[in-house]
PDB file of C-alpha atoms and ligand atoms in Angstrom:
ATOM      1  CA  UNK A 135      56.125 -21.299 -16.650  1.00  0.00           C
ATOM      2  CA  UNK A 136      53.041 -21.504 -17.981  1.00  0.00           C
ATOM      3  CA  UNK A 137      52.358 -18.711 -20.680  1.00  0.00           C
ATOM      4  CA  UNK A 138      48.501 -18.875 -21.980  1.00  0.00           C
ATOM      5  CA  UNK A 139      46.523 -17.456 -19.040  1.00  0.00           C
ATOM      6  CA  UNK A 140      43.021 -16.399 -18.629  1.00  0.00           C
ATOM      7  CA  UNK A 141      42.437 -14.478 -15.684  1.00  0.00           C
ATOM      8  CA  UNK A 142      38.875 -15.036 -14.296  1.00  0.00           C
ATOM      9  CA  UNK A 143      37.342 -13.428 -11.235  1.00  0.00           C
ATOM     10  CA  UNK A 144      33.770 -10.923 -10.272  1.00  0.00           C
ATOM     11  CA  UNK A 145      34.064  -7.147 -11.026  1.00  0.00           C
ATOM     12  CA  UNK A 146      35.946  -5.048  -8.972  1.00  0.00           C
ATOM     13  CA  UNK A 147      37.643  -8.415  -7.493  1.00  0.00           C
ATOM     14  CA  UNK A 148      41.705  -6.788  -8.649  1.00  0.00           C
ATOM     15  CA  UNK A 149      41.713  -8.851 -12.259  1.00  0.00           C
ATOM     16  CA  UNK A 150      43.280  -5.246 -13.890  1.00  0.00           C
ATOM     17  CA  UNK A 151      45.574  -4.848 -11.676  1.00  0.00           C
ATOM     18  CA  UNK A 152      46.622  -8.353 -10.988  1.00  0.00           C
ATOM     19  CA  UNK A 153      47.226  -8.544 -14.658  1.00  0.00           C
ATOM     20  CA  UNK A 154      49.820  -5.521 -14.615  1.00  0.00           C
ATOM     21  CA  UNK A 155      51.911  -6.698 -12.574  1.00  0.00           C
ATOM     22  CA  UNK A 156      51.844 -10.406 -14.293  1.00  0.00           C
ATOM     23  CA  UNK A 157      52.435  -9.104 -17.734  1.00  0.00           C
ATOM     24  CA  UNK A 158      54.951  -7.311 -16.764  1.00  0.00           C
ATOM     25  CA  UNK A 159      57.302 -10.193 -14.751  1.00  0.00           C
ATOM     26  CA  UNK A 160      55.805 -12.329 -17.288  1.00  0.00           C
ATOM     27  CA  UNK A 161      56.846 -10.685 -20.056  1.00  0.00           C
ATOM     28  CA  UNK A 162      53.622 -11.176 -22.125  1.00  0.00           C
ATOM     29  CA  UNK A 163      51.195  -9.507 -23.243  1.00  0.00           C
ATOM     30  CA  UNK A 164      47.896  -8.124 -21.274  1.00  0.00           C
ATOM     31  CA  UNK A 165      45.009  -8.310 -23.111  1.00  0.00           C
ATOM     32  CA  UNK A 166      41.852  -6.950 -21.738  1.00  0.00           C
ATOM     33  CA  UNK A 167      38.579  -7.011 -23.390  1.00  0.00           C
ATOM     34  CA  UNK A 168      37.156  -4.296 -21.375  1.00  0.00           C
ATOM     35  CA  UNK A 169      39.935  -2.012 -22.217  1.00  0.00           C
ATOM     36  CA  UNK A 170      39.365  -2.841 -25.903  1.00  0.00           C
ATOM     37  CA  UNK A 171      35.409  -2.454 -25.522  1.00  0.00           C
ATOM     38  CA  UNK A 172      36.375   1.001 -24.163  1.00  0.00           C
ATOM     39  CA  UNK A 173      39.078   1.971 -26.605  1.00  0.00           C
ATOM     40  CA  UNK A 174      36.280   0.807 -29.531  1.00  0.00           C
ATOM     41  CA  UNK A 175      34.162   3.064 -27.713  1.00  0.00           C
ATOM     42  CA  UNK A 176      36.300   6.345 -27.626  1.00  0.00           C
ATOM     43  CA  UNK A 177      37.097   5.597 -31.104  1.00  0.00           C
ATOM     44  CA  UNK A 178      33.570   6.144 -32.014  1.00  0.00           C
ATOM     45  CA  UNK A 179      33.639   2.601 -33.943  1.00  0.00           C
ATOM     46  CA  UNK A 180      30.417   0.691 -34.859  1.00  0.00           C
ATOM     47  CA  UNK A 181      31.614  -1.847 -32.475  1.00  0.00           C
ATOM     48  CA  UNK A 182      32.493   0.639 -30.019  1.00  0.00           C
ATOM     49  CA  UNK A 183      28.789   2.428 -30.443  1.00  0.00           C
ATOM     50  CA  UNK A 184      26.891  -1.319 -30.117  1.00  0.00           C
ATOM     51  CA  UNK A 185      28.916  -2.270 -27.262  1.00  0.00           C
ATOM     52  CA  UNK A 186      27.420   1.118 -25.290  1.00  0.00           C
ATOM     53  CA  UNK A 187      24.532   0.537 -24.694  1.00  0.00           C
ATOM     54  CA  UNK A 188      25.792  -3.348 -22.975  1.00  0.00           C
ATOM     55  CA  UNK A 189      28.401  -2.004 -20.969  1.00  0.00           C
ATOM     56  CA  UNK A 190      26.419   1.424 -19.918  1.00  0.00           C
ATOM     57  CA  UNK A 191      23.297  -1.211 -18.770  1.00  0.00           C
ATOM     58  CA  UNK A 192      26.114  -3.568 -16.734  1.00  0.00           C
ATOM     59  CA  UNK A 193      25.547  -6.295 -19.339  1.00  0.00           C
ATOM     60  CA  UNK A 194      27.420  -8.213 -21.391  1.00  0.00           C
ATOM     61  CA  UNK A 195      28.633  -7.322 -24.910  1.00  0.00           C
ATOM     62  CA  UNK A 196      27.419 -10.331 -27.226  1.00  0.00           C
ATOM     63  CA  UNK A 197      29.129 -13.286 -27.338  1.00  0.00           C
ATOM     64  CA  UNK A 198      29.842 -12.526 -31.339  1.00  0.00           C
ATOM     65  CA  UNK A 199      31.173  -8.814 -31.100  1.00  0.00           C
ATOM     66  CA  UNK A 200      33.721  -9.830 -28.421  1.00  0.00           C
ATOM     67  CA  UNK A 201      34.978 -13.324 -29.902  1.00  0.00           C
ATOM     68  CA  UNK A 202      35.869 -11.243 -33.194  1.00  0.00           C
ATOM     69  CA  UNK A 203      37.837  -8.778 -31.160  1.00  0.00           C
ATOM     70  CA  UNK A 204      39.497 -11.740 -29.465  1.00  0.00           C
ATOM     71  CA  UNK A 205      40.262 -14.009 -32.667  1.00  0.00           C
ATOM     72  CA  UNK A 206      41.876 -11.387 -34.423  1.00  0.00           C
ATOM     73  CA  UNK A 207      44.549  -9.880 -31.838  1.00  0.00           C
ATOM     74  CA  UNK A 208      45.512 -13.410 -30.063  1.00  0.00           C
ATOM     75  CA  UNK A 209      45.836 -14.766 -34.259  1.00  0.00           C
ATOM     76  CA  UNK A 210      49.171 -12.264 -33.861  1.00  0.00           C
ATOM     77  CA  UNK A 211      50.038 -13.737 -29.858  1.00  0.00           C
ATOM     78  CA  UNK A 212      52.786 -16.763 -30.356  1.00  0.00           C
ATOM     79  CA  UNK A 213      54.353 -16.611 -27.338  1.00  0.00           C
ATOM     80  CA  UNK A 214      51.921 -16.298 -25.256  1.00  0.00           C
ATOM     81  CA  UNK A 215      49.399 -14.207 -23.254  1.00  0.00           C
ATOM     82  CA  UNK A 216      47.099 -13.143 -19.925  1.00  0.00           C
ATOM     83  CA  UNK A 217      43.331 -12.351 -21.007  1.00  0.00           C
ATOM     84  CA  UNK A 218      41.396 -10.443 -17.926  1.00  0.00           C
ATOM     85  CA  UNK A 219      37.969 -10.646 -18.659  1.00  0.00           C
ATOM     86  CA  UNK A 220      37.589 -13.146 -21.152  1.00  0.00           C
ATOM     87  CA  UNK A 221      36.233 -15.923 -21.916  1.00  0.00           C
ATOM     88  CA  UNK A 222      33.273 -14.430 -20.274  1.00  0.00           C
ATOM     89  CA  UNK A 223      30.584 -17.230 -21.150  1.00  0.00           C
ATOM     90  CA  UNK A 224      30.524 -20.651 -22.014  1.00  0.00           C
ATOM     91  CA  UNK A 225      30.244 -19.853 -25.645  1.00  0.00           C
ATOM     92  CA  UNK A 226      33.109 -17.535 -25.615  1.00  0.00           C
ATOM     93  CA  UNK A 227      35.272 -20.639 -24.210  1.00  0.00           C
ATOM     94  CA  UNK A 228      34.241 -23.010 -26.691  1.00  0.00           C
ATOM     95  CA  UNK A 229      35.432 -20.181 -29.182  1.00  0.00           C
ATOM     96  CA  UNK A 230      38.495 -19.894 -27.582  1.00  0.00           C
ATOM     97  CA  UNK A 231      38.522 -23.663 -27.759  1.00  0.00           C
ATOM     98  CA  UNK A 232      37.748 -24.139 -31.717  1.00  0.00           C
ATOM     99  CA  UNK A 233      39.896 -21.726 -32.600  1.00  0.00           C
ATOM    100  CA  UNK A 234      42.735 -24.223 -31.110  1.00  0.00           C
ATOM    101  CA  UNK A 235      44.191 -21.702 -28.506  1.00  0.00           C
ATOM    102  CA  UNK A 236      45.801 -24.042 -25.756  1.00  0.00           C
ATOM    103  CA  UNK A 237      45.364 -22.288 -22.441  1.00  0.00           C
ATOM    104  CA  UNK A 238      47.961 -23.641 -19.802  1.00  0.00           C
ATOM    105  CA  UNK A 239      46.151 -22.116 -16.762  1.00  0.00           C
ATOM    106  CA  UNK A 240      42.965 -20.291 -15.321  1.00  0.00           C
ATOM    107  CA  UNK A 241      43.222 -17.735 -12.255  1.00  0.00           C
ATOM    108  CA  UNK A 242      40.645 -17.136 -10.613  1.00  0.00           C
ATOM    109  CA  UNK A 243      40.269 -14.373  -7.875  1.00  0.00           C
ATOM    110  CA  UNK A 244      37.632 -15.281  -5.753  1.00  0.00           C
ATOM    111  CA  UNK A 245      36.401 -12.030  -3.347  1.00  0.00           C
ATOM    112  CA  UNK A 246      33.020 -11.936  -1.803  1.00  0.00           C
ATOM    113  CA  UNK A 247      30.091  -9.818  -3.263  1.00  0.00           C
ATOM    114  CA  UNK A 248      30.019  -7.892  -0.046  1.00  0.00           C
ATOM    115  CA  UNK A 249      33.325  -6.729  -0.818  1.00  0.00           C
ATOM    116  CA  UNK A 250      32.936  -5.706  -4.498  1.00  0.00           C
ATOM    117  CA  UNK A 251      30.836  -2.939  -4.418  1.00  0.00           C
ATOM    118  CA  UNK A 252      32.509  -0.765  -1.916  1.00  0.00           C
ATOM    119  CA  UNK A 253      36.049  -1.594  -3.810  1.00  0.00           C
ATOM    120  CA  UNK A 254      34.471  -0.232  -6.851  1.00  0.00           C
ATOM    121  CA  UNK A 255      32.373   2.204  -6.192  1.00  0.00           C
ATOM    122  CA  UNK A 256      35.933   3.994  -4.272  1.00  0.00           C
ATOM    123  CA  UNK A 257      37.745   2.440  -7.538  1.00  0.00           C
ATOM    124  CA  UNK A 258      39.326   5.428 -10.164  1.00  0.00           C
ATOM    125  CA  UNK A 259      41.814   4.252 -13.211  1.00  0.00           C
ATOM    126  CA  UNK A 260      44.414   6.558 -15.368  1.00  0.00           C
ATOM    127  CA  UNK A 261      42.802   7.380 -18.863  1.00  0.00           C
ATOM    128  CA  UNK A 262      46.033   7.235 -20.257  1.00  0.00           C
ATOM    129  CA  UNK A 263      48.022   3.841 -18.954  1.00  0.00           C
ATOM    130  CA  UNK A 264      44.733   2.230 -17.293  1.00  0.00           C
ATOM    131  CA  UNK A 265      46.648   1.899 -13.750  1.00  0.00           C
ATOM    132  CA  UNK A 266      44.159   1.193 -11.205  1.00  0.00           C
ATOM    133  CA  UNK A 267      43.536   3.345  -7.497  1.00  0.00           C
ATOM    134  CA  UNK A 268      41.245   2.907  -4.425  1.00  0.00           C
ATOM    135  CA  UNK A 269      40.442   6.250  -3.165  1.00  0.00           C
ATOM    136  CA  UNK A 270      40.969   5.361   0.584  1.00  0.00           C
ATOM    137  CA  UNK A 271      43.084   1.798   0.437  1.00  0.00           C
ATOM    138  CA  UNK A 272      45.417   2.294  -2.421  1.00  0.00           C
ATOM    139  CA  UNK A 273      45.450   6.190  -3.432  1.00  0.00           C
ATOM    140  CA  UNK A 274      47.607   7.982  -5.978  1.00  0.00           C
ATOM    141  CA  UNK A 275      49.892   9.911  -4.152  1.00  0.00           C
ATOM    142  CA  UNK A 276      48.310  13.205  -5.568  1.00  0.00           C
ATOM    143  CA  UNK A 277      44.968  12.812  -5.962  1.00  0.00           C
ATOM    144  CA  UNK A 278      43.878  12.854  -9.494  1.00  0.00           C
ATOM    145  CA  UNK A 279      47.102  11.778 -10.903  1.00  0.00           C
ATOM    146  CA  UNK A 280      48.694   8.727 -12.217  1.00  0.00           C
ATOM    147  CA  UNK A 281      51.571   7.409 -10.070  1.00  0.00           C
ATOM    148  CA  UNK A 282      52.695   5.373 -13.226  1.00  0.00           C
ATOM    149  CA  UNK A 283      52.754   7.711 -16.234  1.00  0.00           C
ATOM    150  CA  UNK A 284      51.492  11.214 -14.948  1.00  0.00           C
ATOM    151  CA  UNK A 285      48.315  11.154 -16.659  1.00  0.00           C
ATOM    152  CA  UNK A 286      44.122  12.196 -15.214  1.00  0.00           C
ATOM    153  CA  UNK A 287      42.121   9.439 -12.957  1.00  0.00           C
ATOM    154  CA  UNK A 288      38.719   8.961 -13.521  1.00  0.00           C
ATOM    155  CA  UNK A 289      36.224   6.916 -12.604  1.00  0.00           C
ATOM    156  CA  UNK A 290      34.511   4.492 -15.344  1.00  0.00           C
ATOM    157  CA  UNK A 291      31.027   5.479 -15.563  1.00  0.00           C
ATOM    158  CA  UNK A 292      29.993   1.841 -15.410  1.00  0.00           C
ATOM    159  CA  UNK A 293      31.486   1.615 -11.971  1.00  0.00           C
ATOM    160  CA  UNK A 294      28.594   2.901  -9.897  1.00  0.00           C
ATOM    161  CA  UNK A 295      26.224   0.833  -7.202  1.00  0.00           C
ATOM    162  CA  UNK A 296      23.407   0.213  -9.292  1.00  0.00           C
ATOM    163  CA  UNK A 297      25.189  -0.963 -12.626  1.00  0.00           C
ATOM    164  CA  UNK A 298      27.919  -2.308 -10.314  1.00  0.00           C
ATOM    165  CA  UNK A 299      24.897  -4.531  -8.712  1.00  0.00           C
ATOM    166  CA  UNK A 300      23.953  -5.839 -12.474  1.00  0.00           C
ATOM    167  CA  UNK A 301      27.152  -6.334 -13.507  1.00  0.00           C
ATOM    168  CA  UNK A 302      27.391  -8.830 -10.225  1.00  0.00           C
ATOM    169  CA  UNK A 303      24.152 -10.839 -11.523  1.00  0.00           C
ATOM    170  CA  UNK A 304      25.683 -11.116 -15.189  1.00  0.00           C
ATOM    171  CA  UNK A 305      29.358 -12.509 -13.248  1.00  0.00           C
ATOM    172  CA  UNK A 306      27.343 -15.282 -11.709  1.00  0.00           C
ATOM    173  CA  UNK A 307      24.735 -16.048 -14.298  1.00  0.00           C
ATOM    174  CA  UNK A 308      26.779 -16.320 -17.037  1.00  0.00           C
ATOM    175  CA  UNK A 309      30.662 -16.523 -15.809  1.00  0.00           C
ATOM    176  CA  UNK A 310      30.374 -18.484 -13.117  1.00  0.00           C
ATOM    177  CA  UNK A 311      29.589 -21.243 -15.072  1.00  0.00           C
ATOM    178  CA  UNK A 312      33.111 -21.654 -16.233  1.00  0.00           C
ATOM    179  CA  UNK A 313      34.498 -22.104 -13.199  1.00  0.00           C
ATOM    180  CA  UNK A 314      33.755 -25.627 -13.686  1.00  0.00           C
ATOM    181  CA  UNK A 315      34.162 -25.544 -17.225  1.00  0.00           C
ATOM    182  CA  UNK A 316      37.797 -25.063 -16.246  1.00  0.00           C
ATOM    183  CA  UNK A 317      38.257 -27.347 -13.356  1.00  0.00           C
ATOM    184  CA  UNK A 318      37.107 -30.203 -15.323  1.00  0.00           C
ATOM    185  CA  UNK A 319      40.145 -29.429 -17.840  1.00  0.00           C
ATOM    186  CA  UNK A 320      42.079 -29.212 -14.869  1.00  0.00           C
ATOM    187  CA  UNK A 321      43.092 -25.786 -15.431  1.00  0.00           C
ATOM    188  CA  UNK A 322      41.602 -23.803 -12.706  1.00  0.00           C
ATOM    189  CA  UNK A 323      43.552 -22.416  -9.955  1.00  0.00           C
ATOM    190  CA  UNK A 324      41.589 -20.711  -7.171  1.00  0.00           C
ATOM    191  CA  UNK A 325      42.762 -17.520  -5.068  1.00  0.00           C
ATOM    192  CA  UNK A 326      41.939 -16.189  -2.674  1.00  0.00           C
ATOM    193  CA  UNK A 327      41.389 -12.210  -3.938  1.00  0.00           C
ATOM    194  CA  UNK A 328      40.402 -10.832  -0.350  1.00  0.00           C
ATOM    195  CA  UNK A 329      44.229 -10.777   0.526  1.00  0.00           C
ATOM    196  CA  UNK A 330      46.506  -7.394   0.072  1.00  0.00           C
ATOM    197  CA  UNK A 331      47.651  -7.022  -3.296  1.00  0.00           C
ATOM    198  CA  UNK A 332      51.052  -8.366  -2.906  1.00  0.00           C
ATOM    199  CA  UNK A 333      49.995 -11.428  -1.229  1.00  0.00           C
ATOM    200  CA  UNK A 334      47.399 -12.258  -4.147  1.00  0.00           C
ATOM    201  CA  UNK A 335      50.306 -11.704  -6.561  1.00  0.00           C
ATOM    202  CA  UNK A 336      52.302 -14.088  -4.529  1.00  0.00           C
ATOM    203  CA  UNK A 337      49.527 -16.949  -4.622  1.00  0.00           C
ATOM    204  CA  UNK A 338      49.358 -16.528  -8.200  1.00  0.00           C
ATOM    205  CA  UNK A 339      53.061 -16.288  -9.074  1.00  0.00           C
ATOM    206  CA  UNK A 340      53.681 -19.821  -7.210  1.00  0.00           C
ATOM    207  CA  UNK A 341      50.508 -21.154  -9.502  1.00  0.00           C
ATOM    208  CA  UNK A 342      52.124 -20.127 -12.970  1.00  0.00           C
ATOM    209  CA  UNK A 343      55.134 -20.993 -11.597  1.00  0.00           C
ATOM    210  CA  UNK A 344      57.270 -18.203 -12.984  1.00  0.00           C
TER     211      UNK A 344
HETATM  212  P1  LIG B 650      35.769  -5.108 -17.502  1.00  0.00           P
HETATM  213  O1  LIG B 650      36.672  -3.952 -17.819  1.00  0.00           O
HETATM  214  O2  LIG B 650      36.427  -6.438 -17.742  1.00  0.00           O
HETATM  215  O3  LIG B 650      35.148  -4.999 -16.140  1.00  0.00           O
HETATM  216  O4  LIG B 650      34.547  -5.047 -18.549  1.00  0.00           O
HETATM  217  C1  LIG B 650      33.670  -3.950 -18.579  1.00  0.00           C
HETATM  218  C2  LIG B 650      32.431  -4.281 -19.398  1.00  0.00           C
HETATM  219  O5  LIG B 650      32.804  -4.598 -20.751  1.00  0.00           O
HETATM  220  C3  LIG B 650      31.642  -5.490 -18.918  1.00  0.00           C
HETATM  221  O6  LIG B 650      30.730  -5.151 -17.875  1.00  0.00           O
HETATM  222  C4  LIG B 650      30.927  -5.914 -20.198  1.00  0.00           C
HETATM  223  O7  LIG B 650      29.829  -5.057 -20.489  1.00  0.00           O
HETATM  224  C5  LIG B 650      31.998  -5.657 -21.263  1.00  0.00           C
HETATM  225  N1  LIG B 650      32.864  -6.851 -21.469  1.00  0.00           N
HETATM  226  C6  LIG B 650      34.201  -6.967 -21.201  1.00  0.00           C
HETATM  227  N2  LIG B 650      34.649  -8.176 -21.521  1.00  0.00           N
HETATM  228  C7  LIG B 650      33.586  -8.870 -22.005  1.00  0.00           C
HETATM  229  C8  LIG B 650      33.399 -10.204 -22.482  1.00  0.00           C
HETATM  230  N3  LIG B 650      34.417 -11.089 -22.533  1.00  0.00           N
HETATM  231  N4  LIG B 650      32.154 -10.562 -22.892  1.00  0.00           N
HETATM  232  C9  LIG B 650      31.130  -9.699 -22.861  1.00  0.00           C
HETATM  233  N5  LIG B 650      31.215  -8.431 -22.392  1.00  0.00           N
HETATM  234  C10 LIG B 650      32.443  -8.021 -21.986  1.00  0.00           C
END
């Protein structure tokens, strides 16, 4: 089974909730840079204020910020873990690199641009447990309310059209790159992410071969 994963793929393209239902077979850890950008940002922390403005504006958070979030929580990780969302750059790969992580695999869910904006713009998440809905494909059975734990649905501010639309230019600018940065390790694995849920699960079970 292979246990260090980074979980790569455009916004809106199922990376959260592909990575809930692999942590939890998996056993490991989920570790979402997003979700910790937000958290910092409920918080009220200075990291939480600077990374705002980026994530308001559908840009990335500097390399810097993030790769300090990143070093310290995977520093406690032995056995193992699944990071949706980062590396998000070149430099945040080489970080990941020099800091002597050994990645086993890269996932990458591949879903047309076309696609992304209508999934997110219908695309609401539990505050509490971060469980993710699609208002007409994949709705909570009562609307407004977790399935999983209960708890409100909302709808991340960031995921509207227009900073949905820069969000898209900042995945290939600056992401895409790694795509090759990974194959050339021989660590990539591409997947096909316009596929129901269960079948993309599928694709990427028989890849980590768990
Ligand atoms: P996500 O929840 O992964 O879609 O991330 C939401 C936003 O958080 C992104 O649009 C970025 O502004 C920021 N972010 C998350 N992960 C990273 C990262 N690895 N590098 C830079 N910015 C990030």
């Amino acid at each position: 089974m292979k246990k260090r994963v980074i979980l790569m793929g455009p916004p809106g393209g199922g990376k959260g909730t592909q990575a809930k239902s692999l942590t939890a077979a998996m056993h490991i850890p989920h570790i979402s840079t997003g979700d910790m950008l937000r958290a910092a940002r409920r918080e009220g922390t200075e990291l939480g204020k600077q990374a705002d403005r980026y994530i308001s504006a559908g840009q990335l958070v500097p390399d810097d910020l993030v790769n300090g979030i990143v070093a310290e929580r995977l520093s406690s990780e032995k056995d193992g873990y699944l990071l949706d969302g980062y590396p998000r750059t070149i430099a945040q790969a080489d970080a990941l690199e020099a800091a002597g992580e050994k990645i086993d695999a890269v996932v990458l869910i591949d879903v047309p641009d076309e696609l992304l904006v209508e999934r997110i713009v219908n695309r609401e998440s539990c505050g509490q447990c971060g469980a993710v809905y699609h208002k007409l494909t994949m709705p909570s059975k009562k609307p407004g309310v977790c399935d999983a734990c209960g708890g409100a649905l909302v709808q991340r501010a960031d995921d509207n059209e227009k900073v949905v639309r820069d969000r898209l230019v900042a995945y290939h600018a600056q992401t895409q790159p790694l795509v090759d940065y990974y194959k050339s390790r021989g660590l990539l694995f591409h997947i096909n992410g316009n596929a129901a849920v269960d079948v993309v699960f599928e694709e990427i079970r028989k890849a980590l071969e768990f």
